[in-house]
């Protein structure tokens, strides 16, 4: 299995809703990432988990809350989002952090906040 | 600050060759990546360079000059399916990936 699976593919939510994005990989990768991508912009790093521990939080607002239940799963919990949070949310994984570790991306979850 | 520059958009003809340039100024260097991203899809890995020189992989080649802070991606025998954005990304001394804004490549018949 060489894939990163993300669910849901599309999500529409109101500003008062609570929802979660899920990501799963079975490649034995020990680093997992959440990126946010707006149209015609490069991916913007949000969080990095390394060996199931949060190693990077790029000053992301607290309305985004990551969780890594085990080495194969990564969640992003969403609460009280703003319309400007509408974007493509990409999960990625790599064997480890650094060097020649290639990121494998999931297909993304397209989020619309009304 | 850290900076990666690549052209915003390029146009080429089916069957031709195109070269997409990338220049970078980063805090340290631990390799340069090229990713392809079709509209609305996730980026997919194309190439990785950490030493100077040319890496060839089928129709795609990537070149790196560390002294010049410069890389290019060369696409040969262009096909319509190569229409996509091409993202240059550099891993800095903290093993953080710094992304360029991407080059949108339009292939015309």
mmCIF file of C-alpha atoms in Angstrom:
data_model
loop_
_atom_site.group_PDB
_atom_site.id
_atom_site.type_symbol
_atom_site.label_atom_id
_atom_site.label_comp_id
_atom_site.label_asym_id
_atom_site.label_seq_id
_atom_site.Cartn_x
_atom_site.Cartn_y
_atom_site.Cartn_z
ATOM 1 C CA UNK A 1 0.000 0.000 0.000
ATOM 2 C CA UNK A 2 1.694 3.176 -1.196
ATOM 3 C CA UNK A 3 -1.142 5.584 -0.576
ATOM 4 C CA UNK A 4 -2.216 8.238 1.853
ATOM 5 C CA UNK A 5 -5.985 8.168 2.235
ATOM 6 C CA UNK A 6 -7.924 11.245 3.297
ATOM 7 C CA UNK A 7 -11.586 11.530 4.234
ATOM 8 C CA UNK A 8 -13.845 13.234 3.523
ATOM 9 C CA UNK A 9 -12.962 14.468 0.035
ATOM 10 C CA UNK A 10 -15.310 17.408 0.413
ATOM 11 C CA UNK A 11 -16.673 19.078 3.528
ATOM 12 C CA UNK A 12 -19.021 22.024 3.908
ATOM 13 C CA UNK A 13 -19.461 23.390 7.405
ATOM 14 C CA UNK A 14 -20.857 26.375 9.204
ATOM 15 C CA UNK A 15 -18.822 28.552 11.493
ATOM 16 C CA UNK A 16 -20.303 26.958 14.607
ATOM 17 C CA UNK A 17 -19.828 23.346 13.527
ATOM 18 C CA UNK A 18 -17.296 20.833 14.806
ATOM 19 C CA UNK A 19 -15.899 18.424 12.237
ATOM 20 C CA UNK A 20 -12.795 16.316 11.704
ATOM 21 C CA UNK A 21 -10.563 15.490 8.778
ATOM 22 C CA UNK A 22 -8.954 12.063 8.766
ATOM 23 C CA UNK A 23 -5.768 10.731 7.213
ATOM 24 C CA UNK A 24 -4.409 7.200 7.094
ATOM 25 C CA UNK A 25 -1.236 5.589 5.727
ATOM 26 C CA UNK A 26 0.062 2.038 5.934
ATOM 27 C CA UNK A 27 3.527 2.562 4.512
ATOM 28 C CA UNK A 28 5.211 2.483 7.922
ATOM 29 C CA UNK A 29 6.044 6.167 7.626
ATOM 30 C CA UNK A 30 6.945 7.813 10.929
ATOM 31 C CA UNK A 31 6.381 11.439 9.952
ATOM 32 C CA UNK A 32 2.953 12.831 9.077
ATOM 33 C CA UNK A 33 2.005 16.341 8.049
ATOM 34 C CA UNK A 34 -0.985 18.631 7.627
ATOM 35 C CA UNK A 35 -0.786 21.283 4.937
ATOM 36 C CA UNK A 36 -3.284 23.954 3.900
ATOM 37 C CA UNK A 37 -3.399 25.030 0.266
ATOM 38 C CA UNK A 38 -5.277 27.947 -1.210
ATOM 39 C CA UNK A 39 -5.925 28.203 -4.957
ATOM 40 C CA UNK A 40 -2.824 28.983 -7.020
ATOM 41 C CA UNK A 41 -0.624 28.997 -3.912
ATOM 42 C CA UNK A 42 1.903 26.428 -2.684
ATOM 43 C CA UNK A 43 1.098 24.157 0.260
ATOM 44 C CA UNK A 44 1.455 25.882 3.634
ATOM 45 C CA UNK A 45 2.699 23.710 6.501
ATOM 46 C CA UNK A 46 0.426 23.537 9.552
ATOM 47 C CA UNK A 47 1.598 20.637 11.716
ATOM 48 C CA UNK A 48 4.206 17.887 11.712
ATOM 49 C CA UNK A 49 4.084 14.698 13.754
ATOM 50 C CA UNK A 50 7.234 12.666 14.114
ATOM 51 C CA UNK A 51 6.988 9.268 15.798
ATOM 52 C CA UNK A 52 3.478 10.210 16.922
ATOM 53 C CA UNK A 53 4.661 13.337 18.715
ATOM 54 C CA UNK A 54 3.838 16.858 17.570
ATOM 55 C CA UNK A 55 7.157 18.318 16.478
ATOM 56 C CA UNK A 56 6.064 21.409 14.548
ATOM 57 C CA UNK A 57 3.092 23.711 14.990
ATOM 58 C CA UNK A 58 3.414 26.594 12.566
ATOM 59 C CA UNK A 59 1.505 29.111 14.709
ATOM 60 C CA UNK A 60 -1.808 27.687 13.597
ATOM 61 C CA UNK A 61 -4.944 29.124 15.272
ATOM 62 C CA UNK A 62 -6.369 26.952 18.051
ATOM 63 C CA UNK A 63 -9.561 26.365 16.046
ATOM 64 C CA UNK A 64 -7.437 23.716 14.281
ATOM 65 C CA UNK A 65 -6.479 20.863 16.588
ATOM 66 C CA UNK A 66 -4.337 17.951 15.359
ATOM 67 C CA UNK A 67 -4.331 14.477 16.812
ATOM 68 C CA UNK A 68 -2.186 11.430 16.071
ATOM 69 C CA UNK A 69 -3.892 8.388 17.654
ATOM 70 C CA UNK A 70 -1.268 5.970 16.300
ATOM 71 C CA UNK A 71 1.502 5.740 13.740
ATOM 72 C CA UNK A 72 -0.932 5.219 10.854
ATOM 73 C CA UNK A 73 -3.578 7.821 11.627
ATOM 74 C CA UNK A 74 -3.663 11.587 11.716
ATOM 75 C CA UNK A 75 -6.727 13.706 12.430
ATOM 76 C CA UNK A 76 -7.408 17.406 12.181
ATOM 77 C CA UNK A 77 -10.257 18.590 14.389
ATOM 78 C CA UNK A 78 -12.028 21.731 13.250
ATOM 79 C CA UNK A 79 -14.090 24.051 15.426
ATOM 80 C CA UNK A 80 -15.436 27.575 14.988
ATOM 81 C CA UNK A 81 -13.750 28.044 11.642
ATOM 82 C CA UNK A 82 -13.878 31.211 9.582
ATOM 83 C CA UNK A 83 -14.748 31.529 5.876
ATOM 84 C CA UNK A 84 -11.100 32.335 5.149
ATOM 85 C CA UNK A 85 -10.221 28.830 6.363
ATOM 86 C CA UNK A 86 -11.831 27.440 3.210
ATOM 87 C CA UNK A 87 -9.044 25.629 1.367
ATOM 88 C CA UNK A 88 -7.684 22.257 0.296
ATOM 89 C CA UNK A 89 -6.262 20.438 3.319
ATOM 90 C CA UNK A 90 -3.526 18.011 2.418
ATOM 91 C CA UNK A 91 -2.163 15.236 4.553
ATOM 92 C CA UNK A 92 1.279 13.863 3.737
ATOM 93 C CA UNK A 93 3.649 11.305 5.156
ATOM 94 C CA UNK A 94 7.333 10.465 4.819
ATOM 95 C CA UNK A 95 9.595 7.682 6.020
ATOM 96 C CA UNK A 96 11.170 10.093 8.469
ATOM 97 C CA UNK A 97 11.879 13.788 8.618
ATOM 98 C CA UNK A 98 14.662 15.462 6.726
ATOM 99 C CA UNK A 99 17.077 14.691 3.945
ATOM 100 C CA UNK A 100 15.834 12.700 1.009
ATOM 101 C CA UNK A 101 12.557 11.802 2.666
ATOM 102 C CA UNK A 102 9.953 12.250 -0.039
ATOM 103 C CA UNK A 103 6.504 13.426 0.973
ATOM 104 C CA UNK A 104 3.617 11.288 -0.226
ATOM 105 C CA UNK A 105 0.442 13.357 -0.299
ATOM 106 C CA UNK A 106 -3.143 12.301 0.071
ATOM 107 C CA UNK A 107 -5.735 13.530 -2.439
ATOM 108 C CA UNK A 108 -6.846 16.228 -0.020
ATOM 109 C CA UNK A 109 -10.015 17.314 1.721
ATOM 110 C CA UNK A 110 -11.632 20.363 0.165
ATOM 111 C CA UNK A 111 -13.176 22.412 2.957
ATOM 112 C CA UNK A 112 -15.758 25.146 2.503
ATOM 113 C CA UNK A 113 -16.728 27.228 5.533
ATOM 114 C CA UNK A 114 -19.980 29.117 5.170
ATOM 115 C CA UNK B 1 14.631 35.507 4.711
ATOM 116 C CA UNK B 2 14.085 32.390 2.688
ATOM 117 C CA UNK B 3 12.999 32.712 -0.896
ATOM 118 C CA UNK B 4 12.287 30.478 -3.856
ATOM 119 C CA UNK B 5 11.572 31.979 -7.269
ATOM 120 C CA UNK B 6 10.063 30.273 -10.272
ATOM 121 C CA UNK B 7 8.099 31.651 -13.218
ATOM 122 C CA UNK B 8 4.373 31.990 -12.655
ATOM 123 C CA UNK B 9 3.285 30.532 -15.964
ATOM 124 C CA UNK B 10 4.804 28.983 -19.084
ATOM 125 C CA UNK B 11 3.316 27.801 -22.356
ATOM 126 C CA UNK B 12 4.739 25.104 -24.611
ATOM 127 C CA UNK B 13 3.674 22.984 -27.564
ATOM 128 C CA UNK B 14 2.866 19.288 -27.503
ATOM 129 C CA UNK B 15 5.936 17.256 -28.471
ATOM 130 C CA UNK B 16 8.363 20.058 -27.609
ATOM 131 C CA UNK B 17 10.802 20.539 -24.712
ATOM 132 C CA UNK B 18 10.366 22.987 -21.835
ATOM 133 C CA UNK B 19 12.691 24.042 -19.027
ATOM 134 C CA UNK B 20 11.268 25.367 -15.753
ATOM 135 C CA UNK B 21 13.788 27.285 -13.667
ATOM 136 C CA UNK B 22 13.960 27.651 -9.912
ATOM 137 C CA UNK B 23 16.320 29.864 -7.915
ATOM 138 C CA UNK B 24 16.546 29.738 -4.165
ATOM 139 C CA UNK B 25 18.004 31.478 -1.133
ATOM 140 C CA UNK B 26 17.514 29.424 2.000
ATOM 141 C CA UNK B 27 18.994 28.912 5.450
ATOM 142 C CA UNK B 28 21.083 25.879 4.623
ATOM 143 C CA UNK B 29 20.380 23.229 2.028
ATOM 144 C CA UNK B 30 19.395 19.597 2.412
ATOM 145 C CA UNK B 31 18.064 18.893 -1.035
ATOM 146 C CA UNK B 32 15.692 20.220 -3.672
ATOM 147 C CA UNK B 33 12.455 18.580 -4.753
ATOM 148 C CA UNK B 34 10.208 18.980 -7.771
ATOM 149 C CA UNK B 35 6.535 18.091 -7.488
ATOM 150 C CA UNK B 36 3.803 18.044 -10.111
ATOM 151 C CA UNK B 37 0.298 19.135 -9.189
ATOM 152 C CA UNK B 38 -2.710 18.872 -11.463
ATOM 153 C CA UNK B 39 -5.536 21.306 -10.752
ATOM 154 C CA UNK B 40 -7.552 20.249 -7.726
ATOM 155 C CA UNK B 41 -5.285 17.278 -7.000
ATOM 156 C CA UNK B 42 -2.467 16.540 -4.587
ATOM 157 C CA UNK B 43 1.197 17.148 -5.451
ATOM 158 C CA UNK B 44 3.096 14.106 -6.693
ATOM 159 C CA UNK B 45 6.852 13.664 -6.380
ATOM 160 C CA UNK B 46 8.951 14.033 -9.527
ATOM 161 C CA UNK B 47 12.592 14.366 -8.499
ATOM 162 C CA UNK B 48 15.111 15.017 -5.740
ATOM 163 C CA UNK B 49 18.556 16.582 -6.137
ATOM 164 C CA UNK B 50 21.083 17.031 -3.359
ATOM 165 C CA UNK B 51 24.336 16.950 -5.344
ATOM 166 C CA UNK B 52 25.231 19.112 -8.335
ATOM 167 C CA UNK B 53 24.380 17.716 -11.705
ATOM 168 C CA UNK B 54 21.628 16.236 -13.759
ATOM 169 C CA UNK B 55 19.206 13.519 -12.664
ATOM 170 C CA UNK B 56 17.312 11.884 -15.508
ATOM 171 C CA UNK B 57 14.082 9.978 -15.101
ATOM 172 C CA UNK B 58 12.363 9.132 -18.368
ATOM 173 C CA UNK B 59 10.991 12.266 -20.046
ATOM 174 C CA UNK B 60 11.798 14.367 -16.984
ATOM 175 C CA UNK B 61 15.246 15.561 -15.872
ATOM 176 C CA UNK B 62 16.253 17.830 -13.017
ATOM 177 C CA UNK B 63 19.452 19.802 -12.648
ATOM 178 C CA UNK B 64 21.038 21.387 -9.594
ATOM 179 C CA UNK B 65 23.831 23.906 -9.057
ATOM 180 C CA UNK B 66 24.268 24.527 -5.342
ATOM 181 C CA UNK B 67 26.861 27.274 -5.833
ATOM 182 C CA UNK B 68 24.382 29.233 -7.957
ATOM 183 C CA UNK B 69 21.308 28.372 -5.909
ATOM 184 C CA UNK B 70 19.682 27.180 -9.103
ATOM 185 C CA UNK B 71 17.737 24.218 -10.398
ATOM 186 C CA UNK B 72 15.713 23.436 -13.466
ATOM 187 C CA UNK B 73 13.193 20.798 -14.451
ATOM 188 C CA UNK B 74 13.383 19.710 -18.079
ATOM 189 C CA UNK B 75 10.365 18.069 -19.667
ATOM 190 C CA UNK B 76 10.833 16.397 -23.059
ATOM 191 C CA UNK B 77 8.315 15.129 -25.633
ATOM 192 C CA UNK B 78 5.580 17.128 -23.969
ATOM 193 C CA UNK B 79 2.150 15.553 -23.720
ATOM 194 C CA UNK B 80 -1.174 17.235 -23.019
ATOM 195 C CA UNK B 81 -1.291 15.471 -19.649
ATOM 196 C CA UNK B 82 1.836 17.408 -18.606
ATOM 197 C CA UNK B 83 -0.349 20.504 -18.231
ATOM 198 C CA UNK B 84 -0.054 21.103 -14.496
ATOM 199 C CA UNK B 85 1.673 23.222 -11.895
ATOM 200 C CA UNK B 86 5.274 22.369 -11.086
ATOM 201 C CA UNK B 87 6.434 23.141 -7.569
ATOM 202 C CA UNK B 88 10.061 23.588 -6.556
ATOM 203 C CA UNK B 89 10.772 22.993 -2.848
ATOM 204 C CA UNK B 90 14.021 23.225 -0.876
ATOM 205 C CA UNK B 91 14.737 21.497 2.431
ATOM 206 C CA UNK B 92 16.557 23.940 4.692
ATOM 207 C CA UNK B 93 18.988 23.334 7.546
ATOM 208 C CA UNK B 94 16.075 22.674 9.938
ATOM 209 C CA UNK B 95 14.704 20.022 7.554
ATOM 210 C CA UNK B 96 11.770 22.274 6.751
ATOM 211 C CA UNK B 97 10.471 22.268 3.178
ATOM 212 C CA UNK B 98 10.361 25.758 1.694
ATOM 213 C CA UNK B 99 8.005 25.862 -1.294
ATOM 214 C CA UNK B 100 8.086 28.006 -4.389
ATOM 215 C CA UNK B 101 4.789 29.434 -5.615
ATOM 216 C CA UNK B 102 4.704 26.983 -8.506
ATOM 217 C CA UNK B 103 4.860 27.301 -12.288
ATOM 218 C CA UNK B 104 1.670 26.680 -14.222
ATOM 219 C CA UNK B 105 2.581 24.889 -17.445
ATOM 220 C CA UNK B 106 0.103 25.103 -20.312
ATOM 221 C CA UNK B 107 0.562 22.677 -23.196
ATOM 222 C CA UNK B 108 -0.969 23.604 -26.545
ATOM 223 C CA UNK B 109 -1.646 21.148 -29.372
#
